[in-house]
Coordinates of C-alpha atoms in Angstrom, one line a residue:
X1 CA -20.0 -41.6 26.6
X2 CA -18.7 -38.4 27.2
X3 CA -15.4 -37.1 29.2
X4 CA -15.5 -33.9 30.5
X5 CA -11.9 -32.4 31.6
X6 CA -11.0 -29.0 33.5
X7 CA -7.4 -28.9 33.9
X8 CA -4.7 -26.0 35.7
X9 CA -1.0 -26.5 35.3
X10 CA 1.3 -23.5 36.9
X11 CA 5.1 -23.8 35.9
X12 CA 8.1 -22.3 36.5
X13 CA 12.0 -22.8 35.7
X14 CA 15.2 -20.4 36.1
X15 CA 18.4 -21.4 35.9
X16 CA 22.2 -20.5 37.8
X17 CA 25.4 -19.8 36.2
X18 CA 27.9 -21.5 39.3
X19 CA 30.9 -20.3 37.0
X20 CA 31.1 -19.5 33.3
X21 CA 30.7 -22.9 32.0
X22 CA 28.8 -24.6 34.5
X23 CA 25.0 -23.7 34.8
X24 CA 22.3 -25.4 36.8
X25 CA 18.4 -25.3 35.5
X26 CA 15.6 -25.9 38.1
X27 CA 12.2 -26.3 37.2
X28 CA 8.8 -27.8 38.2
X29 CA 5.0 -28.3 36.9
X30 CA 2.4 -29.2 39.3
X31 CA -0.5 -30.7 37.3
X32 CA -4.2 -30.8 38.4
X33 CA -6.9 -32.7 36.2
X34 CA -10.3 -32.8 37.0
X35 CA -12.3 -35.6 34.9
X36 CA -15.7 -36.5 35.0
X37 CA -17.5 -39.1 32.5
X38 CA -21.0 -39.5 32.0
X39 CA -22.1 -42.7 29.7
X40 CA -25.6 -43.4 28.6
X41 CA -26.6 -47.0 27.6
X42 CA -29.6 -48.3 25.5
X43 CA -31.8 -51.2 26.7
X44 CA -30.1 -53.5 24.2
X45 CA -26.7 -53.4 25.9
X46 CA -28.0 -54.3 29.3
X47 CA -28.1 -58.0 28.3
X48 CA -25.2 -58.5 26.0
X49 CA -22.9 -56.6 28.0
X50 CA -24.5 -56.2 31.6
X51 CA -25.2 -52.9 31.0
X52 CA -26.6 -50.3 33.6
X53 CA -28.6 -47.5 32.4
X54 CA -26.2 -44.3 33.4
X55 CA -22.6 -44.7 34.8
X56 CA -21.4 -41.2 36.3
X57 CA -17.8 -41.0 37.6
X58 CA -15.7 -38.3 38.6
X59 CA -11.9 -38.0 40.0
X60 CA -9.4 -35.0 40.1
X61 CA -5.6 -36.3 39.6
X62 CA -2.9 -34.5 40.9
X63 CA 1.2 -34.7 39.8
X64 CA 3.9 -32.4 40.9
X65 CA 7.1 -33.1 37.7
X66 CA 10.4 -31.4 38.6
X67 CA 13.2 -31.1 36.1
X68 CA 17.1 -30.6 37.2
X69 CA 19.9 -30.1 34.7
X70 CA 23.6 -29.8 35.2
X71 CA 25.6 -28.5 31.9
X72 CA 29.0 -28.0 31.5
X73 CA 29.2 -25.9 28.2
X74 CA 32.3 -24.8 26.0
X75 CA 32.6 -23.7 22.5
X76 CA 32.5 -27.1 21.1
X77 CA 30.9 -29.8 23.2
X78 CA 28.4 -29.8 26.2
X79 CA 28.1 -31.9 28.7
X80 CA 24.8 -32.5 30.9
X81 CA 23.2 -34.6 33.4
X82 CA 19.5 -34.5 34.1
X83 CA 16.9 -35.6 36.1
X84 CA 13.4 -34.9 35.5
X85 CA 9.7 -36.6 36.4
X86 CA 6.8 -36.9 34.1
X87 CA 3.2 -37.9 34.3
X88 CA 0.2 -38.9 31.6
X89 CA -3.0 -38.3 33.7
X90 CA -5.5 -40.9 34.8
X91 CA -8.9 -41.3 33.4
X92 CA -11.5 -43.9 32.4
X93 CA -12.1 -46.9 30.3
X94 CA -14.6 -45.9 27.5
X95 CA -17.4 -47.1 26.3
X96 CA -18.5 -47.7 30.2
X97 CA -21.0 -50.2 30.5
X98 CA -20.4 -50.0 34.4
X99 CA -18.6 -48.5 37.0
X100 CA -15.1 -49.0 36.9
X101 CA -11.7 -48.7 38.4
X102 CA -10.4 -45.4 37.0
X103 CA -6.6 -45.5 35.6
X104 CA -4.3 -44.4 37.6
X105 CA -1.9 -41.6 36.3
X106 CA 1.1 -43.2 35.0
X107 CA 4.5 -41.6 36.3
X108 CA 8.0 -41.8 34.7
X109 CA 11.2 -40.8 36.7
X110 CA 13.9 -40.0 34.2
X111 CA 18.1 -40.1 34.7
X112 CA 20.3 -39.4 31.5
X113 CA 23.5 -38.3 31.5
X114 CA 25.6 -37.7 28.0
X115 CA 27.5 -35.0 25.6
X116 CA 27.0 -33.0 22.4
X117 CA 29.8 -32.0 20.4
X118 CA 31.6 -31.1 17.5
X119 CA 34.5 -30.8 15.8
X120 CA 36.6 -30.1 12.5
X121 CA 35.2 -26.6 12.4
X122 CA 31.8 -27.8 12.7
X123 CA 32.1 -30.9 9.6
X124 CA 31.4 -33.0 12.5
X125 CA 28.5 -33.3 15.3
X126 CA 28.2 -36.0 17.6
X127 CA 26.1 -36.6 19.9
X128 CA 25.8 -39.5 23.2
X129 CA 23.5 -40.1 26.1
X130 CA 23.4 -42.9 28.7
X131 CA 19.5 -42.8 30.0
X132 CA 17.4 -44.8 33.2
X133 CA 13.5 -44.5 33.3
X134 CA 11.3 -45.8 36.1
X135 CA 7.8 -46.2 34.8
X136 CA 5.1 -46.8 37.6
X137 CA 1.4 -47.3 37.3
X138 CA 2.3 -47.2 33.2
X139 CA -1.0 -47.4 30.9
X140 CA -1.1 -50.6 28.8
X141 CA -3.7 -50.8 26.3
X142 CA -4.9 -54.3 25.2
X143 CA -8.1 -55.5 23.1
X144 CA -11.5 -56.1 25.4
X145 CA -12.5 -59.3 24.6
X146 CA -16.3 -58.4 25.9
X147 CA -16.5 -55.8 23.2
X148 CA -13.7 -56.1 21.1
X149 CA -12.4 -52.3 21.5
X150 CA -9.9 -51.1 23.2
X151 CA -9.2 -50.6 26.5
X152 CA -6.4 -50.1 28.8
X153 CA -4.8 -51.3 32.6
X154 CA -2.4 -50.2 34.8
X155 CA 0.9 -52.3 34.9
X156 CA 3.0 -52.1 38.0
X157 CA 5.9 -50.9 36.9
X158 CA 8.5 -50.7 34.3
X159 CA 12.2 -50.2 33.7
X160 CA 14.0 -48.7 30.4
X161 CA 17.7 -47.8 30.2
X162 CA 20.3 -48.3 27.7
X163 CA 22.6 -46.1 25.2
X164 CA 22.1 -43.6 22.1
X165 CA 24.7 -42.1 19.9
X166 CA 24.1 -39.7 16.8
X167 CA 27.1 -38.8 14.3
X168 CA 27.2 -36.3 11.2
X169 CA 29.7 -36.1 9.3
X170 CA 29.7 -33.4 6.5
X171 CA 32.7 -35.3 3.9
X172 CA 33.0 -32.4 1.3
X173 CA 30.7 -29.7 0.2
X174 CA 27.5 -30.9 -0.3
X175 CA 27.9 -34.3 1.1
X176 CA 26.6 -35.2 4.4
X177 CA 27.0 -38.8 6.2
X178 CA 24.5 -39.5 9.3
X179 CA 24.4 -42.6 11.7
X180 CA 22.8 -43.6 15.0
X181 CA 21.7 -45.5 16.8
X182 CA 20.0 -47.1 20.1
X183 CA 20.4 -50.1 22.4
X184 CA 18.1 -50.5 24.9
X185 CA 16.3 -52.7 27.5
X186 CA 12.7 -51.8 28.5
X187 CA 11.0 -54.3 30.7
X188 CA 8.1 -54.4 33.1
X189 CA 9.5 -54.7 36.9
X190 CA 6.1 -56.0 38.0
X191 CA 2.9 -57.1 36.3
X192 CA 1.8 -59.7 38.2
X193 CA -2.5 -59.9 36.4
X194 CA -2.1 -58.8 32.6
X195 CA -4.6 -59.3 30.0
X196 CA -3.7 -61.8 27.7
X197 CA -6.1 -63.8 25.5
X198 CA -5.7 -68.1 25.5
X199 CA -6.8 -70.4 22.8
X200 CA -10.2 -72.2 23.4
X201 CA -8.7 -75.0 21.0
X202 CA -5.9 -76.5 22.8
X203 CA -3.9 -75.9 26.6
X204 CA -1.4 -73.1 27.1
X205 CA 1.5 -74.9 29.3
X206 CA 3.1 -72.7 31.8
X207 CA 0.2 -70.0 31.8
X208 CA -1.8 -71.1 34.5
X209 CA -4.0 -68.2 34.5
X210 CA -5.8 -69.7 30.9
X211 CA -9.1 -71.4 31.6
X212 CA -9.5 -74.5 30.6
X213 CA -9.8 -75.3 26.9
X214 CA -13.0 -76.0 25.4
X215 CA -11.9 -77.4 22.1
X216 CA -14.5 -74.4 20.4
X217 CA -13.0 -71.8 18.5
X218 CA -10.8 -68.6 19.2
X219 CA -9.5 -67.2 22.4
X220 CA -10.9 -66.3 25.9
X221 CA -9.5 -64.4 28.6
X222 CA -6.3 -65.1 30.7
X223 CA -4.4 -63.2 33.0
X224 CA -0.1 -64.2 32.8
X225 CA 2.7 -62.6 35.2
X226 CA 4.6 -60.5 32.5
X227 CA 6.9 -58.9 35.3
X228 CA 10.5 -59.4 33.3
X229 CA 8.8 -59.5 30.1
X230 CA 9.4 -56.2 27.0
X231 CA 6.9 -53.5 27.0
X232 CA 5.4 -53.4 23.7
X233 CA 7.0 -51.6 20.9
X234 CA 10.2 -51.3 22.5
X235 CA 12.9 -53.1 20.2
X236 CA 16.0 -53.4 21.9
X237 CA 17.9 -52.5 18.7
X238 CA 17.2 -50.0 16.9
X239 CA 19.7 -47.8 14.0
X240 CA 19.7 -45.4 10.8
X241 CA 22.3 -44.7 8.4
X242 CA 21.6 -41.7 5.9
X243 CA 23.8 -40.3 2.8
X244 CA 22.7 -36.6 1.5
X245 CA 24.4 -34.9 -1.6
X246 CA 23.1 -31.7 -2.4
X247 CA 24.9 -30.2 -5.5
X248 CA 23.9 -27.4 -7.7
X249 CA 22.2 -27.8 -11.3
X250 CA 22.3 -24.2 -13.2
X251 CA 22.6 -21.0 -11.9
X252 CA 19.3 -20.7 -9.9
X253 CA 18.8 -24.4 -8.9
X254 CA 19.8 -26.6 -7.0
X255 CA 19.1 -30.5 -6.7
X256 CA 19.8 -33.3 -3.7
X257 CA 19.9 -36.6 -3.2
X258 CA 18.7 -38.8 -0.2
X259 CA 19.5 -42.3 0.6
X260 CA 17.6 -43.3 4.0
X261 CA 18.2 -47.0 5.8
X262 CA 16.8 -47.8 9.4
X263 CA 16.8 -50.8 11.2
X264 CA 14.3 -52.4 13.9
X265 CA 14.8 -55.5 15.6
X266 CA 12.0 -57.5 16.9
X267 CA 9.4 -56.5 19.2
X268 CA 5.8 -57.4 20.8
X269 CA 3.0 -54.8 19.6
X270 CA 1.4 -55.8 23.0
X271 CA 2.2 -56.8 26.6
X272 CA 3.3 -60.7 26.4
X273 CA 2.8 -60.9 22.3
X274 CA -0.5 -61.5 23.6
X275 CA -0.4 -64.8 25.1
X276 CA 0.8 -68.5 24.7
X277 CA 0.6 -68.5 20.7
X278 CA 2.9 -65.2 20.9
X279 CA 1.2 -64.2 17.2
X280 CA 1.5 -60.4 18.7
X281 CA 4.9 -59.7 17.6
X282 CA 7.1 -58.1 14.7
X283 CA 10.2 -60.0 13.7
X284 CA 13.3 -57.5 12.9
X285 CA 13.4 -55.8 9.7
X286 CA 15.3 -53.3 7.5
X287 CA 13.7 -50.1 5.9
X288 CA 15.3 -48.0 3.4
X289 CA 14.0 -44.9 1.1
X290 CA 15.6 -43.0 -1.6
X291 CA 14.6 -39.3 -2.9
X292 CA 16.0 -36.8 -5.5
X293 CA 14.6 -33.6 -5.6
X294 CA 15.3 -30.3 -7.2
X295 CA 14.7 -26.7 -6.2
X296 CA 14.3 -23.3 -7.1
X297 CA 17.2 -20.9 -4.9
X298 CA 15.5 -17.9 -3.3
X299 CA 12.5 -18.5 -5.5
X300 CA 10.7 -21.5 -3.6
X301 CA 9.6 -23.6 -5.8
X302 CA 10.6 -27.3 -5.3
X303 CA 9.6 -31.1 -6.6
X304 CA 10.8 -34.1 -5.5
X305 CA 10.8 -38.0 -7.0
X306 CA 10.4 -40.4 -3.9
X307 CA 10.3 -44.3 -3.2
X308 CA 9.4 -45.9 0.3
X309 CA 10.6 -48.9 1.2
X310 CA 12.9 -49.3 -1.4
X311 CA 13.9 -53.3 -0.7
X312 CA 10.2 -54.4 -0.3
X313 CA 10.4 -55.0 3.7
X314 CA 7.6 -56.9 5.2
X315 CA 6.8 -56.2 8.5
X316 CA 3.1 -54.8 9.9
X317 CA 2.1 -51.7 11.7
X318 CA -0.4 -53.2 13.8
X319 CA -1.2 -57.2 14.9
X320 CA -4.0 -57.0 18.0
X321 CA -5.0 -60.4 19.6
X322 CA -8.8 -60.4 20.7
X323 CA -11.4 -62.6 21.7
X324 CA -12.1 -62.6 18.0
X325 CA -8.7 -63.7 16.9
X326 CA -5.7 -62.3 15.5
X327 CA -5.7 -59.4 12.9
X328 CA -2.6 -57.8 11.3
X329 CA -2.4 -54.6 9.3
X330 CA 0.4 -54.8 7.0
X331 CA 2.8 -51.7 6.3
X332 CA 2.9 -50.1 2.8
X333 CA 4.8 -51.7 0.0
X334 CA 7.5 -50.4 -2.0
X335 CA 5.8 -46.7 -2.6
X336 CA 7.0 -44.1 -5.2
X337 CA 5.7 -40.7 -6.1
X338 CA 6.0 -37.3 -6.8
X339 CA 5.5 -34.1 -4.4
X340 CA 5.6 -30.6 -5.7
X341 CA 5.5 -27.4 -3.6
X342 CA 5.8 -23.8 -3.5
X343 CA 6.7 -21.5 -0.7
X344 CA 6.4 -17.9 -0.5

């Protein structure tokens, strides 16, 4: 298959000072994608997968995404509030075996309001936002059970707000303490036919959109109403704690420590975990790497001693349901190394 795009994109932003703190930023893209797909199919696919010989589609998407920022700035903090609209294009579904429904373009409509500041002659920065996003028409991507690859669907819509707040605190010389984190609730508004996959095996109360079970082996396709349910790989927690020391070692070095710690609570890797046995889902875990390095000053040569995931976490970066089953990937384990560099 091939995807041929043309696109054009004009864009323009200025800004207003209304007094000497207050400034107002108006902006605007308007977005035009032209994309055309041409797929060529050999006799063999025509019975496995109900094939035709050529599918030719073409569709031209079109998005107009303003931005508007109020900012009330002094010397140490700034406060803003923004709204702003964004849009990933449309497209096609490859392989095509046949014609299809092209994606819509997915929109987001974006409200955030919050302030940046500092204090203590600049030893500490903080930073706070309270944010709204209206998804519509958002692109999920799910596992075809016909061919096993992936493919994707428009949802109906979506809703994400919640709270983020960043602190940096510098202690003494050399020592810096950063925090942050996010609470958040991202759900879909309305999803009413999502692609979920049902065990052949056994019956899947309170998803009436399984077939029937046929006692054989893995999963078939379903459709479930997910309105009100997370949108994959959105935790609703999520925070980070850091400790860096840099302190000098000789005359023309210089050395530094970093402690790292983030943590994740649980979350679906696809819409619904993907379906009634829920295997689609990461439980919450803590991460936490450590580094000392040590550096040339002015000279740029630097090497640092590293290890990744310090406590041994388990968690996975990827668990797909499919028609085949279910497959996780499982994140590195504890990782240490070396890196060496040189600048100039």
């Amino acid at each position: 298959a091939k995807v041929k795009l043309a696109s054009i994109s004009p864009y323009a932003e200025g800004y207003d000072k209304l007094t000497d703190n207050l400034k107002l930023t108006v902006g605007g893209r308007y977005n035009i994608d032209r994309k055309k797909l041409r797929a060529i199919n050999n006799a063999a696919a025509t019975p496995a997968l109900g094939a035709v010989p050529l599918v030719v589609q073409e569709a031209t998407f079109r998005n107009f995404t303003p931005r508007v920022v109020l900012s009330h700035e002094t010397p140490r903090a700034t406060v803003y509030a923004s709204y702003s609209k964004g849009a990933k294009s449309g497209g096609f579904n490859t392989p095509a075996f046949t014609q299809l429904v092209e994606l819509k373009p997915e929109t987001l409509e974006s409200f955030e309001a919050g302030i940046k500041a500092n204090g203590l002659n600049g030893r500490i920065r903080v930073s706070a936002a309270a944010f709204l996003y209206n998804y519509k028409d958002i692109q999920v991507s799910f596992v075809d059970a016909a061919t096993g690859g992936v493919r994707a669907e428009n949802a109906a819509s979506a809703r994400v707000y919640g709270l983020e707040l960043n602190a940096e605190l510098r202690v003494a010389e050399g020592l810096t303490l950063s925090a942050g984190g996010l609470m958040e609730r991202a759900r879909f508004r309305k999803f009413p036919s999502a692609a979920i996959f049902c065990p052949r095996s056994q019956p899947s109360p309170g998803y009436p959109g399984c077939p029937t079970p046929t006692g054989a082996p893995g999963f078939a396709n379903g459709v479930a109403d997910l309105s009100g349910e997370p949108l994959p790989r959105a935790p609703d927690v999520s925070a980070f704690g850091s400790i860096e020391y840099e302190f000098p070692v000789g005359a023309d070095w210089e050395g530094s420590f970093v402690l790292n710690n983030r943590y994740t609570s649980g979350y679906n890797f696809s819409a619904g975990a993907g379906g009634p046995l829920g295997f689609s889902r990461q439980k919450g875990y803590n991460l936490m790497s450590a580094s000392l390095g040590l550096a040339q000053i002015d000279k740029g040569f630097d090497v640092r001693f590293f290890v990744d995931n310090l406590t041994k976490a388990r968690y996975y970066d990827e668990v797909p349901s499919s028609a085949f089953g279910i497959a996780g990937t499982a994140a590195a384990p504890r990782t240490y190394g070396v890196t060496a560099g040189y600048s100039f």
